[in-house]
Coordinates of C-alpha atoms and ligand atoms in Angstrom, one line a residue:
X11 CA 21.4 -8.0 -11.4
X12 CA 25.5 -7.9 -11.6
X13 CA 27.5 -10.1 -12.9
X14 CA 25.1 -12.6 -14.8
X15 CA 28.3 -13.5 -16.7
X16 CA 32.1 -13.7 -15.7
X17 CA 32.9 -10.1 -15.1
X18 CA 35.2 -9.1 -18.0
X19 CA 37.9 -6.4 -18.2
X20 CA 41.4 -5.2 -17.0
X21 CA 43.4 -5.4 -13.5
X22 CA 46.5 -3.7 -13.0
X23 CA 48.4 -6.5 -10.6
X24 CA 49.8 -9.0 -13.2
X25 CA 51.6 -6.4 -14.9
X26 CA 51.8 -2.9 -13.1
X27 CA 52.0 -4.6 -9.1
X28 CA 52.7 -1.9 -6.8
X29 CA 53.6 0.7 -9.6
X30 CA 50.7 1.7 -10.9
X31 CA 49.3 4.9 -11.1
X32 CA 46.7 6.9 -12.3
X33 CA 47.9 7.3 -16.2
X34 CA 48.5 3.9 -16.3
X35 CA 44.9 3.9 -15.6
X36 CA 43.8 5.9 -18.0
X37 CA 45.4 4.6 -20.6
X38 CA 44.9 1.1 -20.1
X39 CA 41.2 2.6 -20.8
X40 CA 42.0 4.8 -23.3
X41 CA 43.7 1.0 -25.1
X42 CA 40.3 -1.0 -24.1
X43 CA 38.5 1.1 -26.4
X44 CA 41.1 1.7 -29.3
X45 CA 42.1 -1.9 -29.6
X46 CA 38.5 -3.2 -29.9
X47 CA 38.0 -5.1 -26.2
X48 CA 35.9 -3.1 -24.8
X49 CA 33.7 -4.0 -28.2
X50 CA 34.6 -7.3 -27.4
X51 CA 33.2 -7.7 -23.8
X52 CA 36.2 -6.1 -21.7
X53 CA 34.2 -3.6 -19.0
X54 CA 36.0 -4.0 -15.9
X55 CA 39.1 -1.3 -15.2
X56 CA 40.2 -2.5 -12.4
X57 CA 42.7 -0.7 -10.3
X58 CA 43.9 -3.5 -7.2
X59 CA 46.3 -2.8 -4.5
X60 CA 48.8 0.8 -3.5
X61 CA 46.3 3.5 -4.5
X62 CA 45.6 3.9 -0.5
X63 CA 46.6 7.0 0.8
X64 CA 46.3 7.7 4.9
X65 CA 42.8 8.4 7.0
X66 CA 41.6 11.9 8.0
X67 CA 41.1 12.4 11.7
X68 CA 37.4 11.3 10.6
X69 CA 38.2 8.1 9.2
X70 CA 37.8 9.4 5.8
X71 CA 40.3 7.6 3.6
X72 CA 42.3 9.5 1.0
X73 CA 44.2 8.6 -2.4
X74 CA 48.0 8.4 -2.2
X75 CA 49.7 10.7 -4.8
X76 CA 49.6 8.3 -7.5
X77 CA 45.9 8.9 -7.3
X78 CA 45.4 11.8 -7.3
X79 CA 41.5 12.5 -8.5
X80 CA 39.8 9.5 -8.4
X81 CA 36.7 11.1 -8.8
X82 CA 38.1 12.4 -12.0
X83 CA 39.4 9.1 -12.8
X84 CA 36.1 7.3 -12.5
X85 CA 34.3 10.1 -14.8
X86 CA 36.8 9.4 -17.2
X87 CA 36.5 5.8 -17.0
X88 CA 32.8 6.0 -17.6
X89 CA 33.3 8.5 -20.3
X90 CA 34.3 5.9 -22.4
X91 CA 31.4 3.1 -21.5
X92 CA 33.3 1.6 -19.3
X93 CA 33.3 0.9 -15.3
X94 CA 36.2 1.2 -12.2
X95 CA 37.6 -1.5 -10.3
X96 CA 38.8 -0.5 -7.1
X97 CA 40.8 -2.4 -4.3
X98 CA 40.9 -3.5 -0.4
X99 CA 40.5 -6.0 2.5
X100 CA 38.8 -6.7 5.7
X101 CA 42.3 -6.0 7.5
X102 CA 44.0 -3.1 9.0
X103 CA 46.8 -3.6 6.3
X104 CA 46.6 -4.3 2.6
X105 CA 48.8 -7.3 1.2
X106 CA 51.2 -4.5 0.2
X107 CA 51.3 -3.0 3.3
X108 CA 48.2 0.2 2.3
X109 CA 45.5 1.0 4.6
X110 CA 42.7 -1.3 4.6
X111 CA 39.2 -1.2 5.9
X112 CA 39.3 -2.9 9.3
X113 CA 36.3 -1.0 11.3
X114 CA 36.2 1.3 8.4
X115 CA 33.8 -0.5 5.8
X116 CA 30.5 1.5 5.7
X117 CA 32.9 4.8 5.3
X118 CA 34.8 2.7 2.4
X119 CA 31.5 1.7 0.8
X120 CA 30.1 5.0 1.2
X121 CA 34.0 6.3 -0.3
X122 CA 33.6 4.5 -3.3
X123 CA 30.0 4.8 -4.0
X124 CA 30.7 8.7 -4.3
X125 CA 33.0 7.8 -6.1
X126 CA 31.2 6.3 -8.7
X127 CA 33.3 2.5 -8.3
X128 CA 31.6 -0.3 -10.1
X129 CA 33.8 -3.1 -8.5
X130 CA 35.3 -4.4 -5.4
X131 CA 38.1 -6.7 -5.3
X132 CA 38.1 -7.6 -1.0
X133 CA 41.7 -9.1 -0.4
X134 CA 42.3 -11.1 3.0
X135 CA 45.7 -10.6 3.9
X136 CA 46.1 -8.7 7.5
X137 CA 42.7 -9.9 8.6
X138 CA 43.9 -13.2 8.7
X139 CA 46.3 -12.1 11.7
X140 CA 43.1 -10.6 13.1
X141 CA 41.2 -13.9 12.8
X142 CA 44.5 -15.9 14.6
X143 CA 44.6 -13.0 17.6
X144 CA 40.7 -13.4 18.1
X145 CA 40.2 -17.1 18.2
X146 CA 43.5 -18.8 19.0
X147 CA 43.7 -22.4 17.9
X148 CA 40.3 -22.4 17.0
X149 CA 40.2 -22.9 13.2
X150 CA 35.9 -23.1 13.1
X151 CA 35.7 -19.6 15.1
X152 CA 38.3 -17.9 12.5
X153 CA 36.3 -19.5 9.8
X154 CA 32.9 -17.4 11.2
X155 CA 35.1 -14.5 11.7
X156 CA 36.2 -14.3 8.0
X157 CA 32.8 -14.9 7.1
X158 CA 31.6 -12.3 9.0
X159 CA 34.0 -9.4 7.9
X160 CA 32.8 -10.7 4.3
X161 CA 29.6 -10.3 4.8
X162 CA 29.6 -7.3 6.8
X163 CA 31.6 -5.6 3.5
X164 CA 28.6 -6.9 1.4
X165 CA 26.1 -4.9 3.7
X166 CA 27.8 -2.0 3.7
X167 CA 28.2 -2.3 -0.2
X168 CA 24.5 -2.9 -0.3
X169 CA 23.6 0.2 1.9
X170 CA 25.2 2.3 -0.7
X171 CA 22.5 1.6 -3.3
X172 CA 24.8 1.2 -6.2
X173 CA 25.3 -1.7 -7.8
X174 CA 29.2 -2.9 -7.1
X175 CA 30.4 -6.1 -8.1
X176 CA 31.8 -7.9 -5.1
X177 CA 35.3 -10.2 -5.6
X178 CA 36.2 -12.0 -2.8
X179 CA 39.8 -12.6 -2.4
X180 CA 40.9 -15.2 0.3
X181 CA 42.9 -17.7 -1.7
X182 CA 39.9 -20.2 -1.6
X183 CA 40.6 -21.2 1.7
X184 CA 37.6 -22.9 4.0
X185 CA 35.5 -23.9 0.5
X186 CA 34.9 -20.4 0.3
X187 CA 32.4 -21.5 -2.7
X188 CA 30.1 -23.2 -0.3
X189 CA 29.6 -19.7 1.7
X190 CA 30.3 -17.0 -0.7
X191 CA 27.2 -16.6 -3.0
X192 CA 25.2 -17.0 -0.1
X193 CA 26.4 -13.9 1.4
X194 CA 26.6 -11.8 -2.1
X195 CA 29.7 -12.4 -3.5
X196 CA 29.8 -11.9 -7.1
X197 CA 32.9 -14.1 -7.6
X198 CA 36.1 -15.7 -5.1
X199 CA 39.2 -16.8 -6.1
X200 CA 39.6 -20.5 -5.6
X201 CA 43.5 -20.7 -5.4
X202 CA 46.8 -18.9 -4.4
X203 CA 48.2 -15.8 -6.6
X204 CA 48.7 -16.9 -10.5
X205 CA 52.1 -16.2 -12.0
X206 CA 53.2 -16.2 -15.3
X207 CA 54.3 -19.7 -15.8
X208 CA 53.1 -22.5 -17.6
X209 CA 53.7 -24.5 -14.1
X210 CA 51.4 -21.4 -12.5
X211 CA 48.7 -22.0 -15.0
X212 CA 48.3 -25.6 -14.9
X213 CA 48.6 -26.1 -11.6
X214 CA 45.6 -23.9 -10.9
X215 CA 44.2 -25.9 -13.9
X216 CA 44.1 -29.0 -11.9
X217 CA 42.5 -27.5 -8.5
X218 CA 39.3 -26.5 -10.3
X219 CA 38.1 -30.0 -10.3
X220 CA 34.6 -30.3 -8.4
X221 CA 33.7 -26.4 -8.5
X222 CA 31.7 -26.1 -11.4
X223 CA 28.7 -26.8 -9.7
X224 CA 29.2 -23.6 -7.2
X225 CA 29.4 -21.3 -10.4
X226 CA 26.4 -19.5 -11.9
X227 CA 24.7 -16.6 -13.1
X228 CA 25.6 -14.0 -10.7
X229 CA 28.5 -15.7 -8.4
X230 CA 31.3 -17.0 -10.4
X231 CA 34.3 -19.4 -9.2
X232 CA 37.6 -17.0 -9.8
X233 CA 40.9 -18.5 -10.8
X234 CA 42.9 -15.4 -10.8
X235 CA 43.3 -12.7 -13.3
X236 CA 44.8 -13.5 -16.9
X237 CA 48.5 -13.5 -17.6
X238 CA 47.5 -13.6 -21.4
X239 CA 50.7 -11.5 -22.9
X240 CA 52.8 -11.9 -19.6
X241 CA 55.9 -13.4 -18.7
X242 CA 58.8 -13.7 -15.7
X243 CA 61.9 -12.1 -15.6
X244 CA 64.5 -14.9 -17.0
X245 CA 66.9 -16.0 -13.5
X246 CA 70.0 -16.1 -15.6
X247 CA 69.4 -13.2 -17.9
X248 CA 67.2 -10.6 -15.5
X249 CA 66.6 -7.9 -18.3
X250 CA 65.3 -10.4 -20.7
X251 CA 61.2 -11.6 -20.2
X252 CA 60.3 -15.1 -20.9
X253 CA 57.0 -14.8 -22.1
X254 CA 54.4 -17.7 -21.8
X255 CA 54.5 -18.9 -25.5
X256 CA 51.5 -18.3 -28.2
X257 CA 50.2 -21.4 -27.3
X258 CA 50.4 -21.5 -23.6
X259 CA 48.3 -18.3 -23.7
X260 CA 45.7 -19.7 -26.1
X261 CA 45.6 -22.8 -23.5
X262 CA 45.4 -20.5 -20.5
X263 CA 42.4 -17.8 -22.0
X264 CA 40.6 -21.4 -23.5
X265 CA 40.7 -22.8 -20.3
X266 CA 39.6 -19.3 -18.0
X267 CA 36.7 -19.4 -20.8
X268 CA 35.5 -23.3 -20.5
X269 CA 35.7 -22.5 -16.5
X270 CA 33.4 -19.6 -16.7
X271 CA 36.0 -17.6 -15.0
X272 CA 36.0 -13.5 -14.8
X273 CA 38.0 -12.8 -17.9
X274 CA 40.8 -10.0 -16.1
X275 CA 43.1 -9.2 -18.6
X276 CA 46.5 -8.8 -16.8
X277 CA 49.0 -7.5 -19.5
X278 CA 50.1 -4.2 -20.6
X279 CA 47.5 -3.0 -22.9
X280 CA 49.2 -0.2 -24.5
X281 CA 52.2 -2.4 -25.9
X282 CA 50.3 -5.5 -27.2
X283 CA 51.5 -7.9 -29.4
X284 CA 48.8 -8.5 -32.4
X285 CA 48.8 -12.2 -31.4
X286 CA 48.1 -11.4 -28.1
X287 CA 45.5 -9.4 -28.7
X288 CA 44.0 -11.5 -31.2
X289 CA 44.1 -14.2 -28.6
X290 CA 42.0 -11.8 -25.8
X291 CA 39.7 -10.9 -28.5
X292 CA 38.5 -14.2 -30.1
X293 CA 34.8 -13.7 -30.0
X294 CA 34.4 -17.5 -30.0
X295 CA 35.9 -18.1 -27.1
X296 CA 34.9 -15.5 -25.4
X297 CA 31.2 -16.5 -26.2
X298 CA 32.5 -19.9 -24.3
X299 CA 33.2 -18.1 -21.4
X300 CA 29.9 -15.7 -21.0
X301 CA 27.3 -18.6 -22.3
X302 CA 24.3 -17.5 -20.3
X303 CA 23.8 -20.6 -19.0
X304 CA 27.0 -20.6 -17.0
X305 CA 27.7 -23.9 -16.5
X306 CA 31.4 -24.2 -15.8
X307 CA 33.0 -27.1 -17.7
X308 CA 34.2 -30.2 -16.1
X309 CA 37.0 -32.9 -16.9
X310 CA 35.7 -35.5 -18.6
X311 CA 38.6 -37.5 -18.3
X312 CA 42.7 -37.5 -18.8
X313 CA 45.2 -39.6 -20.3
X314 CA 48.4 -39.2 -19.6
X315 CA 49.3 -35.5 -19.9
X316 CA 46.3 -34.7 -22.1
X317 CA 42.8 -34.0 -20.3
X318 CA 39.7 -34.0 -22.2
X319 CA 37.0 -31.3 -20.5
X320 CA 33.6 -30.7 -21.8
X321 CA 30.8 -27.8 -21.1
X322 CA 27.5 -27.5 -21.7
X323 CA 25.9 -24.4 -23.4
X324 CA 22.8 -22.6 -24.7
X325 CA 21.1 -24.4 -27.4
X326 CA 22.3 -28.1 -26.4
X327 CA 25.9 -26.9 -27.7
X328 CA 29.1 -28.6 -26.1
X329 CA 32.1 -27.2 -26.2
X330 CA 35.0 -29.4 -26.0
X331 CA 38.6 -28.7 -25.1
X332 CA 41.6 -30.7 -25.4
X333 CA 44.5 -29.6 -23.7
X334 CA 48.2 -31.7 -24.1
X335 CA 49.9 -30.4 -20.7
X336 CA 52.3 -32.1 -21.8
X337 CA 56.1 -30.8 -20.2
X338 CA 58.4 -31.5 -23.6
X339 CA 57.4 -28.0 -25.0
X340 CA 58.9 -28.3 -28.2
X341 CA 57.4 -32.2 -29.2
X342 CA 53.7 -32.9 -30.8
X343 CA 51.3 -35.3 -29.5
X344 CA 49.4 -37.4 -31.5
X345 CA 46.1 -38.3 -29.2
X346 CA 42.9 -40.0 -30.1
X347 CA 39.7 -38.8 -28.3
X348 CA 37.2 -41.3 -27.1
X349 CA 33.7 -39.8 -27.8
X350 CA 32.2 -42.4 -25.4
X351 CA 33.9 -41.1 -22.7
X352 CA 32.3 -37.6 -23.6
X353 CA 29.2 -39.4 -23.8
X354 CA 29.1 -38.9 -27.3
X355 CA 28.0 -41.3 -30.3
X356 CA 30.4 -41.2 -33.9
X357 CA 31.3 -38.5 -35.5
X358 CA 30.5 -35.0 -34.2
X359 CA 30.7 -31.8 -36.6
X360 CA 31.8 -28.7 -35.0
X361 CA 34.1 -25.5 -35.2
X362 CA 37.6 -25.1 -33.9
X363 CA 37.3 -22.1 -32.5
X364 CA 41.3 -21.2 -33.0
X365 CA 41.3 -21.6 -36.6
X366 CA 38.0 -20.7 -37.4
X367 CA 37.6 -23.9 -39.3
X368 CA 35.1 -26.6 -39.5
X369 CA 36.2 -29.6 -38.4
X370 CA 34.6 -33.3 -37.2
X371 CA 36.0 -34.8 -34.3
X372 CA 35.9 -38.8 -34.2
X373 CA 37.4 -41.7 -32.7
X374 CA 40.3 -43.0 -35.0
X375 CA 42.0 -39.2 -36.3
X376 CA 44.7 -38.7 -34.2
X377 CA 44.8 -34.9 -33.1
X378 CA 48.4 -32.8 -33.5
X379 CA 48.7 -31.1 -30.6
X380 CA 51.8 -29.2 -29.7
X381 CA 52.7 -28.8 -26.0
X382 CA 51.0 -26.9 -23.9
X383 CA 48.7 -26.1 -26.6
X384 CA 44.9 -27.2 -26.8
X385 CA 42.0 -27.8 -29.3
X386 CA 39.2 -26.3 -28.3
X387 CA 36.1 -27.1 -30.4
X388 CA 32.3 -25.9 -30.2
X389 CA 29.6 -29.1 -31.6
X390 CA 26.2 -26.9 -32.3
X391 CA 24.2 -30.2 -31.8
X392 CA 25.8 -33.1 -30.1
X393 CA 24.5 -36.6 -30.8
Ligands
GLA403 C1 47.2 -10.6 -3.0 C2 46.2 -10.9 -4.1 C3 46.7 -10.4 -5.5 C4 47.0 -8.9 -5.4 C5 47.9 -8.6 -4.3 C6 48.0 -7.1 -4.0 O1 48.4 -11.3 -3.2 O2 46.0 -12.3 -4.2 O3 45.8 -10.7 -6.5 O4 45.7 -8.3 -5.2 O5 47.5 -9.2 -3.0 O6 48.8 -6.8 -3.0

């Protein structure tokens, strides 16, 4: 069985877009194994959209020239103990405009499976225009439609005999969590494309409320891939990159991990900062995210800008998370927990799994917490 735990790994999109190519690739590979995540959990390299080239007069699909061998590529990818990520949609068209596999999907299947791709990443986009042209005004009959081209994808995956992981990629329109799993996918994004903003990350944050009981071993709700080490070009100053602060990306990668959400690195992994990397590679956390259990944290409560979430793990374990969303970014935030509220009785022992230190949560300390930072603490045996 795939995907018993969040798929971990790489995607080229959050960084690379419509750039990447075939050494980038390779060498975002070659950096999973030299900077110790691939030890760490990271798998998945996932190449997502522009490697399409044009079809043959057979339908066979070909690489564009960025591409050039992906054969080779995927021989070299498993060379190092790792598996490929490849890219499309149920459309004619791509998001950015590549060819797609509209009436093509048992040839794509087929394509990649000689390939040797571990991983499909299924993207919407053009199909939706599809959907619109087939069932005018009819919302429930474009709903079946998109269901349908979904599923048909899965079949064909199926038929292959390989074991590919399927992502479904519709923006988490029409619950999509109700009917994915049902029809084999492995995980579906719940929301629109992340960015690398604060604003990006919280907001997707806020619409994971009442998923948590659609995720499990083996289909996964997907929040969109990590922008852990990423950042926007500034408006006013367009060679200079705000990056999301230390703390912002500690909040984001705690937050993927309580949410049992794939954990996609996004970022350039051949020019890493240590913290960064440190921050991807905390084993802790990561052991939040892939708890075989899979039970995706919920919010246990908020008050004012902070919001108290909790999630159950192996063992009887809770792992708690306290996140100050707080918009002053430069201020602290003094903030006393109620254990009641967690369901919780006095004071609870535990690890915080950014400083490594032991620490006992309780009623009356108030907990520092900078903005946009979070405490995110693991209690071994919760009374
Ligand atoms: C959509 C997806 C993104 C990315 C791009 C590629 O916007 O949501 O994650 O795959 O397409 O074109």
């Amino acid at each position: 069985m795939i995907a018993q735990t969040p798929p971990m790994g790489w995607n080229s999109w959050n960084y690379f877009h419509g750039n990447v190519t075939e050494q980038d690739v390779r060498a975002a590979a070659d950096a999973l194994v030299s900077t110790g995540m691939k030890d760490a959990g990271y798998v998945y390299v996932n190449i997502d959209d522009t490697w399409e080239g044009t079809r043959n007069a057979d339908g066979v699909l070909s690489t564009n020239s960025k591409f050039p061998d992906m054969k080779g590529l995927a021989d070299y990818v498993h060379s190092k103990g790792l598996k490929l990520g490849i890219y499309s949609g149920p459309g004619p068209k791509t998001c950015a405009g590549y060819e797609a596999s509209y009436g093509h999907e048992q040839q794509d299947a087929d394509l990649y499976a000689s390939w040797g791709i571990d991983y499909l990443k299924y993207d919407l986009c053009s199909y939706h225009e599809i959907m619109q042209e087939q069932a005018p005004n009819d919302g429930a009959a474009q709903m079946r439609l998109m269901i349908d081209a979904y599923a048909k994808m899965d079949k064909a995956l199926k038929s292959t005999g390989r074991p590919i992981v399927f992502s479904l990629c519709q923006y988490g329109w029409d619950a999509v969590w109700e009917w994915a799993p049902s029809l084999g996918g492995n995980l579906w994004r719940t929301t629109g494309d992340i960015r690398p903003t604060w604003e990006s990350i919280y907001d997707i944050i806020e619409q994971q409320g009442g998923l948590a009981k659609y995720a499990g071993p083996g289909h996964w709700n997907d929040p969109d891939m990590l922008e852990v080490g990423n950042g926007i070009r500034d408006p006013r100053d367009p060679g200079r990159i705000r990056y999301l602060s230390l703390a912002e990306d500690r909040s984001h990668f705690s937050m993927w991990a309580m949410l049992a959400a794939p954990l996609l690195a996004g970022n350039d992994l051949t020019h890493m900062q240590p913290d960064v990397l440190s921050i991807l590679t905390n084993r802790d956390v990561i052991a939040i995210d892939q708890d075989r259990l899979g039970h995706e944290a919920t919010r246990a409560y908020a008050d004012g800008e902070v919001e108290v979430w909790t999630r159950h793990l192996e063992g009887g374990a809770l792992a708690v998370a306290v996140l100050n969303a707080g918009s002053d970014r430069y201020s602290s935030h003094p903030f006393h927990l109620s254990l009641t509220k967690l369901g919780l009785h006095g004071p609870q022992a535990g690890k915080d799994l950014w400083t490594g230190k032991e620490v006992t949560l309780t009623d009356d300390e108030p907990i520092e917490l900078a903005s946009h930072d979070i405490l995110l603490v693991r209690i071994p045996s919760p009374k």
